[in-house]
């Protein structure tokens, strides 16, 4: 499936029927989700980091791109598109970042607007997203992550301000990670592109997120943690 078809998966979602994108952390988990019939996948950087033995945010770029490429190859025979969480871009220039993403075989990328020192300048991030979009020439679906909530700035208006800058720069969707459920309807009404929300066990279900206006649901590393709970249970049984 090409990027055009991937974009169409995000459009005109009925309330309560968001695009659900499981987050595989390696080739085996990707094939499991593909065999279950999901139309697309979205890798979580934290999940891949954990599978490679790194803390979240500490995976070297070469290892991240290699892991993503293996994952993409593992589902190639299913024709399933994969989007990759590339954190803040690993310090790569936009053209190189795009080239490496396309070489890995992905049709979409997540790019976040914060780093080790906290939230970044939104105008600078918008400029960077515009450069990424130009370098990709339409070949990548750009999901712009807004880190206000995860960075302790739970301001709805600031979240919308950043989101609109990123939309103007060409973002295909916006991801206000960890936005509280009560903020989602207004965020969806004020941001004119599909909204991505993260699902976690203590929050609304994917269907409930869709009823709040969300078009796309991802899981971060949550599915890996659930799998590891099962592995730990097996380990205890064997011990």
Short mmCIF file of C-alpha atoms in Angstrom, two decimals:
data_model
loop_
_atom_site.label_atom_id
_atom_site.label_comp_id
_atom_site.label_asym_id
_atom_site.label_seq_id
_atom_site.Cartn_x
_atom_site.Cartn_y
_atom_site.Cartn_z
CA UNK A 1 0.00 0.00 0.00
CA UNK A 2 1.35 3.42 -0.89
CA UNK A 3 1.15 6.67 1.04
CA UNK A 4 -1.98 7.80 -0.82
CA UNK A 5 -3.90 4.76 0.39
CA UNK A 6 -2.49 5.28 3.89
CA UNK A 7 -3.76 8.88 3.88
CA UNK A 8 -7.20 7.68 2.82
CA UNK A 9 -7.36 5.39 5.85
CA UNK A 10 -7.40 8.53 8.03
CA UNK A 11 -10.18 10.33 6.17
CA UNK A 12 -13.91 10.42 6.86
CA UNK A 13 -13.79 8.13 9.88
CA UNK A 14 -17.21 7.55 11.40
CA UNK A 15 -17.62 8.47 15.09
CA UNK A 16 -16.54 5.52 17.16
CA UNK A 17 -14.58 4.00 14.27
CA UNK A 18 -11.07 5.47 14.38
CA UNK A 19 -8.15 4.02 12.48
CA UNK A 20 -6.51 1.66 14.98
CA UNK A 21 -2.77 1.33 14.44
CA UNK A 22 -1.12 -1.32 16.64
CA UNK A 23 2.45 -0.57 17.66
CA UNK A 24 4.79 -3.48 16.87
CA UNK A 25 8.24 -3.45 18.44
CA UNK A 26 9.91 -6.10 16.27
CA UNK A 27 9.37 -8.27 13.20
CA UNK A 28 7.54 -11.02 15.07
CA UNK A 29 5.01 -8.69 16.68
CA UNK A 30 4.49 -6.91 13.35
CA UNK A 31 3.60 -10.19 11.66
CA UNK A 32 1.22 -11.07 14.49
CA UNK A 33 -0.69 -7.81 14.01
CA UNK A 34 -0.63 -8.23 10.23
CA UNK A 35 -2.03 -11.75 10.50
CA UNK A 36 -4.81 -10.37 12.72
CA UNK A 37 -5.95 -8.24 9.80
CA UNK A 38 -5.01 -4.68 10.76
CA UNK A 39 -4.74 -2.43 7.69
CA UNK A 40 -1.62 -0.56 8.85
CA UNK A 41 0.90 -0.37 11.69
CA UNK A 42 2.68 2.40 13.59
CA UNK A 43 5.94 1.67 15.37
CA UNK A 44 6.53 3.15 18.85
CA UNK A 45 10.05 4.43 19.42
CA UNK A 46 9.87 3.50 23.12
CA UNK A 47 8.81 -0.05 22.28
CA UNK A 48 11.60 -0.53 19.77
CA UNK A 49 14.07 1.00 22.24
CA UNK A 50 13.03 -1.51 24.89
CA UNK A 51 13.29 -4.42 22.47
CA UNK A 52 16.84 -3.34 21.63
CA UNK A 53 17.89 -2.83 25.23
CA UNK A 54 17.81 0.99 25.33
CA UNK A 55 15.99 3.53 27.45
CA UNK A 56 13.32 5.52 25.65
CA UNK A 57 15.01 8.23 23.63
CA UNK A 58 18.45 6.61 23.74
CA UNK A 59 18.32 4.41 20.63
CA UNK A 60 21.04 5.32 18.12
CA UNK A 61 19.61 6.43 14.80
CA UNK A 62 21.29 3.62 12.86
CA UNK A 63 19.77 0.98 15.13
CA UNK A 64 16.33 2.56 14.99
CA UNK A 65 16.27 2.71 11.21
CA UNK A 66 17.58 -0.86 10.97
CA UNK A 67 14.91 -2.13 13.36
CA UNK A 68 12.17 -0.31 11.48
CA UNK A 69 13.42 -1.68 8.15
CA UNK A 70 13.35 -5.26 9.50
CA UNK A 71 9.84 -4.73 10.76
CA UNK A 72 8.67 -3.33 7.41
CA UNK A 73 10.20 -6.27 5.54
CA UNK A 74 8.46 -8.72 7.85
CA UNK A 75 5.02 -7.55 6.69
CA UNK A 76 5.84 -6.76 3.07
CA UNK A 77 3.97 -9.82 1.81
CA UNK A 78 0.81 -8.57 3.54
CA UNK A 79 0.93 -5.24 1.69
CA UNK A 80 0.58 -3.40 5.00
CA UNK A 81 1.92 0.16 5.29
CA UNK A 82 4.02 1.10 8.29
CA UNK A 83 4.47 4.49 9.93
CA UNK A 84 7.50 5.01 12.16
CA UNK A 85 7.97 7.08 15.30
CA UNK A 86 11.28 8.83 14.64
CA UNK A 87 11.22 10.90 17.84
CA UNK A 88 12.65 14.38 17.12
CA UNK A 89 14.56 13.22 14.03
CA UNK A 90 17.89 12.25 15.63
CA UNK A 91 19.49 15.55 14.69
CA UNK A 92 19.39 14.65 10.99
CA UNK A 93 18.85 17.28 8.34
CA UNK A 94 15.35 17.01 6.85
CA UNK A 95 16.53 15.66 3.51
CA UNK A 96 18.62 12.93 5.14
CA UNK A 97 15.84 12.08 7.59
CA UNK A 98 13.38 11.66 4.73
CA UNK A 99 15.83 9.61 2.67
CA UNK A 100 16.49 7.24 5.55
CA UNK A 101 12.79 6.88 6.34
CA UNK A 102 11.99 6.03 2.72
CA UNK A 103 14.93 3.64 2.54
CA UNK A 104 13.48 1.84 5.58
CA UNK A 105 10.24 1.41 3.64
CA UNK A 106 7.85 3.44 5.78
CA UNK A 107 5.00 5.55 4.42
CA UNK A 108 4.65 7.79 7.47
CA UNK A 109 6.60 9.36 10.31
CA UNK A 110 5.92 10.77 13.76
CA UNK A 111 8.03 13.81 14.63
CA UNK A 112 7.80 15.36 18.08
CA UNK A 113 8.35 18.95 19.16
CA UNK A 114 10.39 18.37 22.31
CA UNK A 115 13.76 17.00 23.31
CA UNK A 116 16.00 16.52 26.36
CA UNK A 117 15.67 20.19 27.31
CA UNK A 118 11.87 20.21 27.09
CA UNK A 119 9.44 21.74 24.62
CA UNK A 120 11.02 23.20 21.53
CA UNK A 121 10.21 26.41 19.72
CA UNK A 122 7.04 25.76 17.69
CA UNK A 123 7.96 28.13 14.86
CA UNK A 124 11.28 26.35 14.42
CA UNK A 125 9.51 22.99 14.51
CA UNK A 126 7.03 24.20 11.89
CA UNK A 127 9.91 25.23 9.64
CA UNK A 128 11.48 21.80 10.09
CA UNK A 129 8.21 20.04 9.29
CA UNK A 130 7.85 22.13 6.15
CA UNK A 131 11.35 21.09 5.08
CA UNK A 132 10.53 17.44 5.75
CA UNK A 133 7.34 17.73 3.75
CA UNK A 134 9.16 19.39 0.86
CA UNK A 135 11.93 16.78 0.86
CA UNK A 136 9.38 13.95 0.92
CA UNK A 137 7.43 15.47 -1.98
CA UNK A 138 4.25 13.79 -0.79
CA UNK A 139 5.83 10.38 -0.21
CA UNK A 140 5.47 10.47 3.60
CA UNK A 141 2.45 10.97 5.84
CA UNK A 142 3.65 13.40 8.53
CA UNK A 143 2.12 13.01 11.99
CA UNK A 144 3.18 16.03 14.07
CA UNK A 145 3.38 15.19 17.75
CA UNK A 146 2.60 18.03 20.17
CA UNK A 147 4.24 17.44 23.54
CA UNK A 148 2.56 20.10 25.66
CA UNK A 149 0.74 17.65 27.90
CA UNK A 150 3.57 15.17 28.27
CA UNK A 151 5.96 18.03 29.10
CA UNK A 152 3.81 19.53 31.85
CA UNK A 153 2.19 22.34 29.84
CA UNK A 154 -1.45 21.18 29.85
CA UNK A 155 -2.69 24.27 28.04
CA UNK A 156 -5.32 23.62 25.41
CA UNK A 157 -4.83 26.94 23.62
CA UNK A 158 -1.05 26.46 23.42
CA UNK A 159 -1.60 22.95 22.09
CA UNK A 160 -3.91 24.29 19.39
CA UNK A 161 -1.48 27.11 18.54
CA UNK A 162 1.33 24.63 17.97
CA UNK A 163 -0.92 22.26 16.07
CA UNK A 164 -2.09 24.95 13.67
CA UNK A 165 1.49 25.98 12.94
CA UNK A 166 2.30 22.38 12.10
CA UNK A 167 -0.78 21.99 9.93
CA UNK A 168 0.16 25.15 8.04
CA UNK A 169 3.62 23.61 7.54
CA UNK A 170 2.04 20.58 5.89
CA UNK A 171 1.42 18.05 8.65
CA UNK A 172 -1.13 15.42 7.63
CA UNK A 173 -2.25 14.78 11.21
CA UNK A 174 -1.55 16.03 14.72
CA UNK A 175 -0.80 13.99 17.82
CA UNK A 176 -1.30 15.84 21.14
CA UNK A 177 0.08 12.96 23.15
CA UNK A 178 -1.57 12.39 26.56
CA UNK A 179 -4.19 15.06 25.99
CA UNK A 180 -6.93 14.44 28.59
CA UNK A 181 -10.14 12.98 27.17
CA UNK A 182 -12.12 16.08 28.12
CA UNK A 183 -9.90 18.20 25.85
CA UNK A 184 -10.22 15.95 22.80
CA UNK A 185 -13.57 17.20 21.41
CA UNK A 186 -12.37 20.82 21.36
CA UNK A 187 -8.98 19.86 19.97
CA UNK A 188 -10.70 17.92 17.20
CA UNK A 189 -13.01 20.83 16.43
CA UNK A 190 -10.21 23.42 16.25
CA UNK A 191 -7.55 21.41 14.42
CA UNK A 192 -8.48 20.83 10.75
CA UNK A 193 -6.65 17.54 10.21
CA UNK A 194 -7.11 14.04 11.67
CA UNK A 195 -6.23 13.84 15.36
CA UNK A 196 -4.15 10.99 16.81
CA UNK A 197 -4.72 9.93 20.43
CA UNK A 198 -2.91 7.34 22.48
CA UNK A 199 -4.89 4.52 24.08
CA UNK A 200 -3.88 3.13 27.44
CA UNK A 201 -5.57 0.66 29.80
CA UNK A 202 -6.73 3.27 32.29
CA UNK A 203 -8.25 5.58 29.69
CA UNK A 204 -11.08 5.48 27.15
CA UNK A 205 -11.19 2.56 24.75
CA UNK A 206 -10.22 3.15 21.10
CA UNK A 207 -13.92 3.24 20.19
CA UNK A 208 -14.61 5.80 22.92
CA UNK A 209 -11.71 7.92 21.68
CA UNK A 210 -13.32 7.82 18.25
CA UNK A 211 -16.60 9.01 19.74
CA UNK A 212 -14.69 12.01 21.14
CA UNK A 213 -13.67 12.91 17.59
CA UNK A 214 -10.33 11.16 17.25
CA UNK A 215 -9.53 9.76 13.79
CA UNK A 216 -6.46 7.67 14.67
CA UNK A 217 -5.52 5.65 17.75
CA UNK A 218 -2.04 4.43 18.60
CA UNK A 219 -0.67 2.72 21.69
CA UNK A 220 2.89 3.87 22.28
CA UNK A 221 4.80 1.03 23.95
CA UNK A 222 1.64 -0.16 25.73
CA UNK A 223 1.21 -3.32 23.66
CA UNK A 224 4.80 -4.33 24.37
CA UNK A 225 4.18 -3.91 28.11
CA UNK A 226 1.10 -6.13 27.84
CA UNK A 227 3.11 -8.76 25.99
CA UNK A 228 5.89 -8.57 28.58
CA UNK A 229 3.35 -9.14 31.34
CA UNK A 230 2.41 -12.39 29.63
CA UNK A 231 6.09 -13.32 29.24
CA UNK A 232 6.68 -12.65 32.95
CA UNK A 233 3.73 -14.88 33.81
CA UNK A 234 5.23 -17.68 31.71
CA UNK A 235 8.60 -17.13 33.38
CA UNK A 236 7.05 -17.40 36.82
CA UNK A 237 5.23 -20.56 35.81
CA UNK A 238 8.42 -22.12 34.51
CA UNK A 239 10.38 -21.12 37.61
#
